[in-house]
Every structure is written in structure tokens, then in C-alpha cells.
Amino acid sequence: MQQVTILGSTGSIGISTLDVLQRHPEKYNVYALAANKSVDTLFEQCLQFQPTIAVMLCPDSACQLESKLREAGSPVQVQSGIQALEIISGTEQTDIVVAAIVGAAGLLPTLAAAKAGKRILLANKEALVMSGALLMREVQANNAVLLPVDSEHNAIWQCLPVGETQQYQFEHQGIRRIILTASGGPFRDWALADLESVTPEQAVAHPNWSMGQKISVDSATMMNKGLEVIEAHWLFGMPSAKIEVVLHRQSIIHSMVDYMDGSVLAQMGNPDMRTPITNTLAWPQRIDSGVEPLDLVKAGRLDFAAAEFERFPCLALAYQALNTGGTSTAILNAANEVAVEAFLNRQIKFTDIARIIAEVLENVSITPADSLEQILAADKMARAVAQQQMRVVCSH
Ligand code: NAD
Ligand code: MG
């Protein structure tokens, strides 16, 4: 029986993970569930899955959860705070850690899982974007197994010759490039001039995937694809020049690997995150995920188009940050988190997101990203400068 910790269990990935786990009760047991402050959802999950521990980042929420559980006669232990998240990720009692917290908040518990040599199912791409070198180093040093849940990276991983991300030696394996597919989000066909007036409701309505709010906005700006380029760089040891992005509106091909002999391997399937979750959970086995079989006749056609930087300036900013290196990707990520939240709160326009990130990248000094201290300092500074830039934008 494999013991599973789910960081971010109340979110879109967390809920899909629990859906897969309940299909295989003989294989997996939920050891711990963790969320920020969604008390009601975590309460229901505790009753259904009976973990040993439930953690809420927010102490007030943890108190509410605890009293609800006691009232219901449930023995689930409740804890709160970031240290508790690190403990449930690194404890001997768990085998698999599903890293599905959104944003920079996922970094420390993911690092704790790496240091403890766990099998990590990584959805929290921001952790790799912030600290790719550091996280990969910890994974290697502690024999952790880092498996990509992000659908594109999971597709690439399935199309690569070796089963573990950290073992690739591209020159020897005849790989020419990685091709990440992108749906293009809800505004792929809009006139550029109309993007100024996009509302949060329009931005979170993704045409193909149902996801959390932040990643939905990231998909609309294509910062999500930019973060994924950086994620692919670290996961697969690929230089940015060999990572390409192509628009593919149906989201049936989840990504591709192009080999020197002209073979292009693609992984296909319905756009449903239970496929990559199940794939990483059961690897090297294949088990049922609950995903509908792909009906290619119904899909009818697969279209491809170039991803233009003019329409998607955030994608260009991500390549720029990756090429600059050091803390610039942590700065990019922090600025993006601040800008996306401000957009969701109607403080800035959709098109201000890229403007603010560009300003922050210009104005925060970049250092090497060898230590956690350097990365967290860059993250903090970038958030402060992003707040300043927002005041500039809002006063116009
Ligand atoms: P979501 O917003 O639906 O859920 C986020 C989860 O994280 C919730 O459980 C929330 O309580 C928890 N959380 C948020 N802040 C926290 C904090 N400070 N401390 C502890 N817990 C916190 O997000 P999601 O769509 O499930 O995405 C999660 C991660 O997976 C993101 O990094 C996203 O980029 C990545 N991802 C998601 C999808 C998808 O289809 N949803 C696909 C690929 C990658
Ligand atoms: Mg993705």
C-alpha cells in the first residue's frame, strides 16, 4: 500500500488526484491532505478519505476545521502553518507527495519532499521556475523521483527513452528538440486591440481545460506556456533554443519530442489531468484513470499554428528570463503572481500583466540562484517592485 500526501488537495489538481485514488483503494492510502483555507472542502475530503493528518496553511481555518471534525467524531489530526506542510511532505510515513499547491507557496514543501527522497508528482511548476537548479540538485542528491504532472511535460516524459527525468543525456539520445503544444487560451482569435478590455471572467473561461484561477489567467496570457518552457528546461536538461512552442487549439496532442532521424513522438489523449496524474502515480505501470477513451473521429482534426510573441508577450518574457538565468525566473514568477492577482481583483487591465512583469524584470537586480536564501530574496524584492509598478499603472 502506497501512502500519499496531497499538497493542495482542495484545488483542481488535488480533486482530480483524489478521484484517481478512490478508483484504486487497494493500492493507495491517503496519509495527509493540505490546503490553504478551504475549510468546507477539506472537511468533506477528511470524512471521505480519512487521512491521518490534515494541514491548513491558515491557522484560523485550521481551528475551524478541527472543531468541525471533532463535532463529526472524526479522529483526523489537524495542523497549520508552513512547517506542518514540510513535515507531511518529508515524513517517513508517506511515499508519494503530490505537489499541487499553486504558486511560490509550494516551493518549501516540495523541497522538503525532495530532501526526503520521495516520489514527487509535480504539478506546482512555479517551484521549478523559481528554483530549478536547487530543486533538481536536491532530487538527485537524495534519490527522489520527480515525475511531471503538467500535461505537456508528462507527454514529453512519456515520449523520451528513459523513465526518469533526471537521467537524460540529450546529445547521446538523438533528440533534436522538444515541442510544447499550447491551446492559445480563450483569446487566441481575438483582435489584439480588444485584449485591453478582457475581464477576469473571460480570462478564466478556458476553452479546453478546467483549472484553478491563477493557471487559467496564465493560460490566457500564455505565461503558463512560458513557465512550462522553463519547467522543461530543468526537468529535461534542455537548452531553451531546443524548446519550441506551437499552438494546437484542440489540446489533443499534449506535446512532442523530435528526434534526429526525423521521428516525432507525440502523446495524445483527451484534455483531462487525471491522465498525467495516474501516469505518474502508477509509473511504470498503467492503470485506469477514469478518462474517456479518445475518439479521434469525433475530434475530427488537429490544427497547428505559430505562437506569436506579439499576441503573447508573456511568452517572450519567459524565454528572456530563462536565457538571463540566475534569479530572473524567480523574479518573473513573483511579478506574474502579483500581477495576476491584481488583474483578478480588477486593479489592472489584462494587458498590464505583461507590462508589469517586464518592468519588474528591468528593475530588480539578478543574482545567481544557488541558494534558497537568494531565491526567496529575489521573490520578495520582485513582489515589492511589482506592487510599486502597479501603483504607477493604476494612477494612469
Ligand atoms: P487551484 O487554485 O485549483 O488549487 C490550489 C490549491 O493550493 C488549493 O488546494 C489551495 O488551497 C492550495 N493553496 C493555495 N495557496 C496555498 C498556500 N499558500 N499554502 C497551502 N496551500 C495553498 O490550482 P490548480 O489549478 O489545482 O493548480 C495547482 C498547481 O498545479 C499550479 O501550480 C498549476 O500551475 C499546476 N497545474 C495545474 C493544472 C490544472 O489543470 N489545474 C495543470 C497543470 C499544472
Ligand atoms: Mg500544462
Tab-separated table of N, CA and C and ligand atoms in Angstrom, residues 125 149-153 181 209 211 215 224-225 228 231 273, ligand 2:
chain	number	residue	atom	x	y	z
A	125	LYS	N	4.415	23.897	-10.976
A	125	LYS	CA	5.532	24.275	-11.862
A	125	LYS	C	6.293	25.465	-11.333
A	149	VAL	N	3.556	16.110	-13.637
A	149	VAL	CA	2.100	16.017	-13.801
A	149	VAL	C	1.613	17.010	-14.860
A	150	ASP	N	2.322	18.116	-15.003
A	150	ASP	CA	1.932	19.086	-16.026
A	150	ASP	C	1.798	18.300	-17.337
A	151	SER	N	0.673	18.474	-18.033
A	151	SER	CA	0.341	17.537	-19.118
A	151	SER	C	1.392	17.536	-20.232
A	152	GLU	N	1.958	18.720	-20.519
A	152	GLU	CA	2.961	18.803	-21.592
A	152	GLU	C	4.219	18.024	-21.213
A	153	HIS	N	4.648	18.228	-19.972
A	153	HIS	CA	5.895	17.593	-19.517
A	153	HIS	C	5.693	16.109	-19.321
A	181	THR	N	3.032	21.901	-26.880
A	181	THR	CA	1.812	22.415	-27.501
A	181	THR	C	1.089	23.349	-26.529
A	209	TRP	N	-9.570	23.219	-20.930
A	209	TRP	CA	-9.228	22.640	-19.629
A	209	TRP	C	-10.000	23.357	-18.528
A	211	MET	N	-9.478	24.475	-14.778
A	211	MET	CA	-8.299	24.607	-13.899
A	211	MET	C	-8.537	25.698	-12.863
A	215	ILE	N	-3.778	29.621	-12.875
A	215	ILE	CA	-3.252	28.982	-14.088
A	215	ILE	C	-4.157	29.289	-15.288
A	224	ASN	N	1.648	30.816	-18.816
A	224	ASN	CA	1.694	29.399	-18.451
A	224	ASN	C	2.659	28.644	-19.355
A	225	LYS	N	2.585	28.907	-20.661
A	225	LYS	CA	3.497	28.194	-21.572
A	225	LYS	C	4.931	28.646	-21.321
A	228	GLU	N	6.178	26.869	-18.531
A	228	GLU	CA	6.407	25.480	-18.929
A	228	GLU	C	7.690	25.303	-19.734
A	231	GLU	N	10.141	25.149	-17.054
A	231	GLU	CA	9.969	23.844	-16.390
A	231	GLU	C	10.628	22.736	-17.222
A	273	MET	N	-6.707	16.063	-16.683
A	273	MET	CA	-5.479	15.928	-15.896
A	273	MET	C	-5.377	14.589	-15.179
B	2	MG	MG	0.457	22.436	-18.764
